[in-house]
mmCIF file of C-alpha atoms in Angstrom:
data_model
loop_
_atom_site.group_PDB
_atom_site.id
_atom_site.type_symbol
_atom_site.label_atom_id
_atom_site.label_comp_id
_atom_site.label_asym_id
_atom_site.label_seq_id
_atom_site.Cartn_x
_atom_site.Cartn_y
_atom_site.Cartn_z
ATOM 1 C CA MET A 867 113.867 105.050 97.824
ATOM 2 C CA PRO A 868 111.092 103.093 99.625
ATOM 3 C CA ALA A 869 107.705 102.705 97.978
ATOM 4 C CA GLY A 870 104.159 101.985 99.813
ATOM 5 C CA LEU A 871 100.455 100.576 99.854
ATOM 6 C CA ALA A 872 100.188 97.992 96.646
ATOM 7 C CA GLN A 873 103.405 98.232 95.015
ATOM 8 C CA THR A 874 106.773 96.956 95.899
ATOM 9 C CA TRP A 875 110.204 98.728 94.571
ATOM 10 C CA PHE A 876 109.527 97.985 90.980
ATOM 11 C CA SER A 877 106.787 101.460 91.490
ATOM 12 C CA TYR A 878 110.484 103.322 90.804
ATOM 13 C CA HIS A 879 111.124 101.702 87.386
ATOM 14 C CA PRO A 880 109.752 105.174 85.776
ATOM 15 C CA ILE A 881 112.112 107.394 87.253
ATOM 16 C CA ALA A 882 115.299 105.217 88.593
ATOM 17 C CA ALA A 883 117.051 105.017 85.252
ATOM 18 C CA GLU A 884 117.460 108.451 84.761
ATOM 19 C CA LEU A 885 117.914 109.423 88.903
ATOM 20 C CA ALA A 886 121.287 106.492 88.184
ATOM 21 C CA ARG A 887 122.111 108.607 85.487
ATOM 22 C CA HIS A 888 123.141 111.539 88.502
ATOM 23 C CA TYR A 889 123.260 109.751 91.536
ATOM 24 C CA ARG A 890 123.831 105.996 92.891
ATOM 25 C CA VAL A 891 120.043 104.806 93.669
ATOM 26 C CA ILE A 892 118.938 102.034 95.699
ATOM 27 C CA ILE A 893 115.565 100.965 96.126
ATOM 28 C CA VAL A 894 114.690 99.222 99.008
ATOM 29 C CA ASP A 895 111.313 97.042 99.509
ATOM 30 C CA ILE A 896 110.625 97.713 103.487
ATOM 31 C CA ARG A 897 109.761 95.435 105.832
ATOM 32 C CA GLY A 898 106.805 93.595 104.880
ATOM 33 C CA MET A 899 106.494 94.335 101.109
ATOM 34 C CA GLY A 900 107.978 92.387 97.994
ATOM 35 C CA SER A 901 110.654 89.789 98.803
ATOM 36 C CA SER A 902 111.210 91.284 101.987
ATOM 37 C CA ASP A 903 111.093 89.875 105.261
ATOM 38 C CA LYS A 904 107.830 90.009 107.363
ATOM 39 C CA PRO A 905 108.372 89.432 110.443
ATOM 40 C CA ALA A 906 105.149 89.122 113.106
ATOM 41 C CA THR A 907 106.512 92.279 114.287
ATOM 42 C CA GLY A 908 108.214 95.878 114.279
ATOM 43 C CA TYR A 909 106.274 97.781 111.628
ATOM 44 C CA ASP A 910 105.976 100.745 113.070
ATOM 45 C CA LYS A 911 107.715 103.135 111.084
ATOM 46 C CA LYS A 912 110.950 104.346 113.781
ATOM 47 C CA THR A 913 111.656 100.021 113.569
ATOM 48 C CA MET A 914 111.580 100.321 109.991
ATOM 49 C CA ALA A 915 113.719 103.118 109.792
ATOM 50 C CA ARG A 916 116.572 101.412 112.014
ATOM 51 C CA ASP A 917 116.124 98.614 109.223
ATOM 52 C CA ILE A 918 117.594 101.262 106.337
ATOM 53 C CA TYR A 919 119.583 102.590 108.812
ATOM 54 C CA GLU A 920 121.288 99.813 108.971
ATOM 55 C CA LEU A 921 121.532 98.654 105.634
ATOM 56 C CA LEU A 922 122.962 101.899 105.217
ATOM 57 C CA GLY A 923 125.378 100.769 107.457
ATOM 58 C CA HIS A 924 126.200 97.408 105.629
ATOM 59 C CA LEU A 925 126.607 99.143 102.911
ATOM 60 C CA GLY A 926 129.293 101.580 104.205
ATOM 61 C CA LEU A 927 127.446 104.898 103.834
ATOM 62 C CA GLU A 928 127.203 107.277 106.618
ATOM 63 C CA LYS A 929 124.894 109.735 104.788
ATOM 64 C CA ALA A 930 122.465 109.267 102.000
ATOM 65 C CA SER A 931 118.922 111.325 100.843
ATOM 66 C CA LEU A 932 116.007 110.008 100.384
ATOM 67 C CA LEU A 933 112.978 109.642 98.717
ATOM 68 C CA GLY A 934 109.776 107.849 100.128
ATOM 69 C CA HIS A 935 106.297 107.565 98.718
ATOM 70 C CA ASP A 936 102.983 106.417 100.628
ATOM 71 C CA ILE A 937 104.033 104.341 103.103
ATOM 72 C CA GLY A 938 108.021 105.155 102.126
ATOM 73 C CA GLY A 939 107.503 108.414 102.935
ATOM 74 C CA MET A 940 106.023 107.980 106.391
ATOM 75 C CA VAL A 941 109.517 105.824 106.867
ATOM 76 C CA ALA A 942 111.776 108.573 105.001
ATOM 77 C CA SER A 943 110.439 110.661 107.713
ATOM 78 C CA SER A 944 111.100 108.380 110.556
ATOM 79 C CA PHE A 945 114.343 108.286 108.887
ATOM 80 C CA GLY A 946 115.308 112.272 109.233
ATOM 81 C CA PHE A 947 113.695 112.708 112.169
ATOM 82 C CA ASN A 948 115.656 109.388 114.233
ATOM 83 C CA TYR A 949 118.907 109.753 111.978
ATOM 84 C CA PRO A 950 119.377 113.686 111.093
ATOM 85 C CA GLN A 951 122.932 113.061 111.065
ATOM 86 C CA ALA A 952 122.591 110.323 108.072
ATOM 87 C CA THR A 953 120.032 112.520 106.127
ATOM 88 C CA GLU A 954 121.396 114.945 103.515
ATOM 89 C CA LYS A 955 117.939 115.504 102.458
ATOM 90 C CA LEU A 956 114.560 114.205 102.079
ATOM 91 C CA ILE A 957 111.768 114.238 99.613
ATOM 92 C CA LEU A 958 108.284 113.045 100.440
ATOM 93 C CA ALA A 959 105.806 112.023 97.766
ATOM 94 C CA ASP A 960 102.404 111.981 98.846
ATOM 95 C CA GLY A 961 103.569 110.502 102.004
ATOM 96 C CA ALA A 962 104.566 111.821 105.323
ATOM 97 C CA HIS A 963 104.818 110.624 109.294
ATOM 98 C CA PRO A 964 101.537 109.436 110.753
ATOM 99 C CA SER A 965 100.427 112.454 112.903
ATOM 100 C CA GLU A 966 97.476 113.373 115.631
ATOM 101 C CA GLY A 967 95.612 114.932 112.558
ATOM 102 C CA MET A 968 94.841 111.053 111.558
ATOM 103 C CA ARG A 969 92.221 111.030 114.268
ATOM 104 C CA GLN A 970 90.322 113.229 112.000
ATOM 105 C CA MET A 971 89.958 111.212 109.580
ATOM 106 C CA PRO A 972 85.995 110.480 108.395
ATOM 107 C CA LEU A 973 84.279 107.405 108.853
ATOM 108 C CA LEU A 974 81.334 108.487 106.580
ATOM 109 C CA PRO A 975 82.662 110.059 103.531
ATOM 110 C CA ALA A 976 81.805 113.444 102.808
ATOM 111 C CA PRO A 977 78.375 114.503 101.264
ATOM 112 C CA GLY A 978 79.182 114.286 97.294
ATOM 113 C CA ALA A 979 82.882 113.478 97.991
ATOM 114 C CA PHE A 980 83.136 109.765 97.238
ATOM 115 C CA THR A 981 82.253 108.781 93.856
ATOM 116 C CA GLY A 982 84.506 107.017 91.339
ATOM 117 C CA LYS A 983 87.578 109.362 91.805
ATOM 118 C CA MET A 984 89.343 110.748 95.187
ATOM 119 C CA ASN A 985 88.747 114.052 95.860
ATOM 120 C CA GLY A 986 91.256 115.605 96.110
ATOM 121 C CA GLN A 987 89.705 118.075 98.873
ATOM 122 C CA GLN A 988 87.911 115.454 100.934
ATOM 123 C CA PRO A 989 89.679 112.759 100.036
ATOM 124 C CA TYR A 990 88.303 109.069 101.432
ATOM 125 C CA VAL A 991 90.356 106.364 102.304
ATOM 126 C CA TRP A 992 88.220 103.693 103.878
ATOM 127 C CA TRP A 993 91.048 101.154 103.316
ATOM 128 C CA MET A 994 93.049 102.873 106.177
ATOM 129 C CA ALA A 995 90.435 101.344 108.916
ATOM 130 C CA PHE A 996 89.820 98.013 106.277
ATOM 131 C CA ASN A 997 93.516 97.423 107.098
ATOM 132 C CA GLN A 998 93.292 97.599 110.635
ATOM 133 C CA VAL A 999 91.313 94.759 110.960
ATOM 134 C CA LYS A 1000 93.019 91.749 111.548
ATOM 135 C CA GLU A 1001 93.108 87.979 109.836
ATOM 136 C CA LEU A 1002 90.200 89.526 107.657
ATOM 137 C CA PRO A 1003 91.952 91.022 104.564
ATOM 138 C CA GLU A 1004 94.253 88.705 103.730
ATOM 139 C CA GLN A 1005 91.044 85.698 103.966
ATOM 140 C CA LEU A 1006 88.959 87.709 101.716
ATOM 141 C CA LEU A 1007 91.911 88.680 99.624
ATOM 142 C CA ALA A 1008 94.239 86.287 99.468
ATOM 143 C CA GLY A 1009 94.745 85.412 95.331
ATOM 144 C CA ARG A 1010 92.089 87.702 94.237
ATOM 145 C CA PHE A 1011 94.188 91.039 95.307
ATOM 146 C CA GLU A 1012 93.895 92.061 91.920
ATOM 147 C CA PHE A 1013 90.209 93.288 92.431
ATOM 148 C CA LEU A 1014 91.617 95.495 94.944
ATOM 149 C CA LEU A 1015 94.790 96.491 93.087
ATOM 150 C CA ASN A 1016 92.544 97.672 90.021
ATOM 151 C CA TYR A 1017 90.038 99.031 92.226
ATOM 152 C CA LEU A 1018 92.818 101.604 94.153
ATOM 153 C CA PHE A 1019 94.420 102.400 90.838
ATOM 154 C CA ARG A 1020 91.145 103.816 89.667
ATOM 155 C CA TYR A 1021 89.802 105.518 92.279
ATOM 156 C CA VAL A 1022 93.595 107.542 93.200
ATOM 157 C CA MET A 1023 94.869 107.930 89.759
ATOM 158 C CA LEU A 1024 93.811 110.482 87.367
ATOM 159 C CA ASP A 1025 94.979 108.551 83.923
ATOM 160 C CA GLU A 1026 95.230 104.689 85.619
ATOM 161 C CA SER A 1027 96.233 103.502 81.396
ATOM 162 C CA LYS A 1028 99.519 104.796 83.209
ATOM 163 C CA MET A 1029 99.447 101.533 85.343
ATOM 164 C CA THR A 1030 100.090 99.382 83.257
ATOM 165 C CA ASP A 1031 99.030 95.498 82.747
ATOM 166 C CA PHE A 1032 102.273 94.358 83.381
ATOM 167 C CA ASP A 1033 102.323 96.644 86.374
ATOM 168 C CA ARG A 1034 99.535 96.002 87.637
ATOM 169 C CA ALA A 1035 100.123 91.675 87.199
ATOM 170 C CA VAL A 1036 103.155 92.362 88.884
ATOM 171 C CA TYR A 1037 102.034 94.125 92.293
ATOM 172 C CA ALA A 1038 99.557 91.106 92.131
ATOM 173 C CA ALA A 1039 101.808 88.347 92.274
ATOM 174 C CA VAL A 1040 103.064 89.891 95.027
ATOM 175 C CA TYR A 1041 100.022 90.703 97.108
ATOM 176 C CA ASN A 1042 98.165 87.944 96.555
ATOM 177 C CA GLN A 1043 100.002 86.216 99.133
ATOM 178 C CA PRO A 1044 98.480 85.912 102.441
ATOM 179 C CA GLU A 1045 101.637 86.998 104.526
ATOM 180 C CA ASN A 1046 102.180 89.884 102.491
ATOM 181 C CA ILE A 1047 98.841 90.843 103.081
ATOM 182 C CA ARG A 1048 99.299 90.427 106.449
ATOM 183 C CA ALA A 1049 102.719 92.357 106.645
ATOM 184 C CA ALA A 1050 101.556 95.225 104.359
ATOM 185 C CA ASN A 1051 98.375 95.805 106.986
ATOM 186 C CA ALA A 1052 100.786 95.784 109.753
ATOM 187 C CA TRP A 1053 102.042 99.239 108.388
ATOM 188 C CA TYR A 1054 98.731 100.409 108.949
ATOM 189 C CA GLN A 1055 97.822 98.430 112.513
ATOM 190 C CA ALA A 1056 101.468 100.201 113.521
ATOM 191 C CA LEU A 1057 99.791 103.804 113.373
ATOM 192 C CA GLU A 1058 98.780 104.147 117.181
ATOM 193 C CA GLN A 1059 102.999 103.614 118.049
ATOM 194 C CA ASP A 1060 104.152 105.961 115.181
ATOM 195 C CA ILE A 1061 101.887 108.627 116.397
ATOM 196 C CA ALA A 1062 103.130 108.684 120.079
ATOM 197 C CA ASP A 1063 106.625 108.502 118.655
ATOM 198 C CA ALA A 1064 105.747 111.341 116.468
ATOM 199 C CA ASN A 1065 104.829 113.531 120.141
ATOM 200 C CA THR A 1066 108.559 112.656 120.911
ATOM 201 C CA TYR A 1067 110.048 114.402 118.081
ATOM 202 C CA GLY A 1068 111.385 118.119 117.637
ATOM 203 C CA ARG A 1069 111.886 119.563 113.655
ATOM 204 C CA LEU A 1070 113.442 118.160 110.841
ATOM 205 C CA SER A 1071 116.354 120.619 110.376
ATOM 206 C CA MET A 1072 117.819 118.666 106.709
ATOM 207 C CA PRO A 1073 116.279 120.452 103.253
ATOM 208 C CA VAL A 1074 112.414 118.713 103.090
ATOM 209 C CA LEU A 1075 110.965 118.090 99.638
ATOM 210 C CA GLY A 1076 107.069 117.572 99.690
ATOM 211 C CA ILE A 1077 106.122 116.276 96.309
ATOM 212 C CA GLY A 1078 102.218 116.304 96.142
ATOM 213 C CA SER A 1079 99.628 115.416 93.898
ATOM 214 C CA HIS A 1080 96.250 116.556 93.738
ATOM 215 C CA VAL A 1081 94.848 114.752 96.260
ATOM 216 C CA SER A 1082 98.048 115.313 98.878
ATOM 217 C CA TYR A 1083 99.291 118.594 97.842
ATOM 218 C CA SER A 1084 97.254 120.706 99.801
ATOM 219 C CA TYR A 1085 97.589 118.472 103.202
ATOM 220 C CA LEU A 1086 101.584 118.430 102.400
ATOM 221 C CA GLN A 1087 101.172 122.109 102.117
ATOM 222 C CA MET A 1088 99.447 122.453 105.294
ATOM 223 C CA SER A 1089 101.803 120.120 107.777
ATOM 224 C CA LEU A 1090 105.197 119.810 106.218
ATOM 225 C CA PRO A 1091 105.947 123.526 108.008
ATOM 226 C CA TYR A 1092 105.226 122.290 111.233
ATOM 227 C CA VAL A 1093 107.469 119.301 111.629
ATOM 228 C CA ALA A 1094 110.380 120.688 109.143
ATOM 229 C CA GLU A 1095 112.369 124.012 109.046
ATOM 230 C CA ASN A 1096 113.289 124.040 105.815
ATOM 231 C CA VAL A 1097 110.811 122.978 103.326
ATOM 232 C CA GLU A 1098 109.869 122.985 99.643
ATOM 233 C CA VAL A 1099 106.325 121.869 98.761
ATOM 234 C CA VAL A 1100 105.823 121.575 94.767
ATOM 235 C CA GLY A 1101 102.414 120.099 93.397
ATOM 236 C CA ILE A 1102 101.811 117.837 90.799
ATOM 237 C CA LEU A 1103 98.204 118.598 90.175
ATOM 238 C CA ASP A 1104 97.627 117.044 87.113
ATOM 239 C CA SER A 1105 98.194 113.779 88.598
ATOM 240 C CA GLY A 1106 97.111 111.025 90.911
ATOM 241 C CA HIS A 1107 98.520 109.420 93.926
ATOM 242 C CA TYR A 1108 101.164 107.284 91.756
ATOM 243 C CA MET A 1109 103.008 110.140 90.232
ATOM 244 C CA PHE A 1110 105.777 108.189 89.022
ATOM 245 C CA GLU A 1111 103.631 106.328 86.404
ATOM 246 C CA GLU A 1112 101.594 109.369 85.800
ATOM 247 C CA LYS A 1113 103.838 111.857 85.460
ATOM 248 C CA PRO A 1114 107.508 110.807 86.144
ATOM 249 C CA GLU A 1115 109.083 113.806 84.040
ATOM 250 C CA GLN A 1116 108.016 116.138 86.540
ATOM 251 C CA VAL A 1117 108.726 114.050 89.481
ATOM 252 C CA LEU A 1118 112.323 113.775 87.994
ATOM 253 C CA ALA A 1119 112.552 117.615 87.399
ATOM 254 C CA ALA A 1120 111.518 118.504 90.849
ATOM 255 C CA VAL A 1121 113.641 115.877 92.765
ATOM 256 C CA LEU A 1122 117.092 116.662 90.018
ATOM 257 C CA SER A 1123 116.219 120.510 91.007
ATOM 258 C CA PHE A 1124 116.118 119.758 94.833
ATOM 259 C CA LEU A 1125 119.206 116.950 94.732
ATOM 260 C CA GLN A 1126 121.233 119.277 93.326
ATOM 261 C CA PRO A 1127 124.051 121.551 94.964
ATOM 262 C CA ALA A 1128 123.607 125.028 96.039
ATOM 263 C CA ALA A 1129 125.762 127.233 93.699
ATOM 264 C CA GLY A 1130 128.345 129.143 95.355
#
């Protein structure tokens, strides 16, 4: 289970204990995240998926179901494309594989759409461009990443109070380090390679569940059927992007229902 931008493996704590009552749960800090290595290269999602595949081999696991959120959803998608024989089921929470559609993301927000909360129909994700810049973000943010964290939580959550002060302190302590900022930005700087890789893939054949908050549900509903043969999309429309914190019960209900063996 890989996480996404501005978080670490710790983001799964609202749902991990309940999932662990039913399944073996392995939560991963992906390349460049948390305490994982932060090499100079290898942040394309195909390489990061290989990291997960090699981890499964190290643990003696031939097959697994993956749940990925945000950037973690990109990595989980790549795992499904590149290692279908090792993928039981795939769950993508507010994140899917980068595609050519990203080139249509606006430089300027739609009129009236850039307010204190992200507009679910016309989302403006300016940080995806900011993170393309090399060296400057870590100079600006090192030691003060909590300002960006607090902005993001306020902007993309419907109820930012569900992200506790302790949660924020955990993430700030990690991302205050220049190397962590540089590595996290590298996930975005690899998007060009990710798009090129996507153009070589066929369709996902394993069962795929998309879980979309109010900012991503429409996108997942539109995009996932193009890349997956057996897909279901569930909307948690009363939640912002950080669904694990805002609506853990609804996430758990969707995940457990999807993972349970088919009757028969």
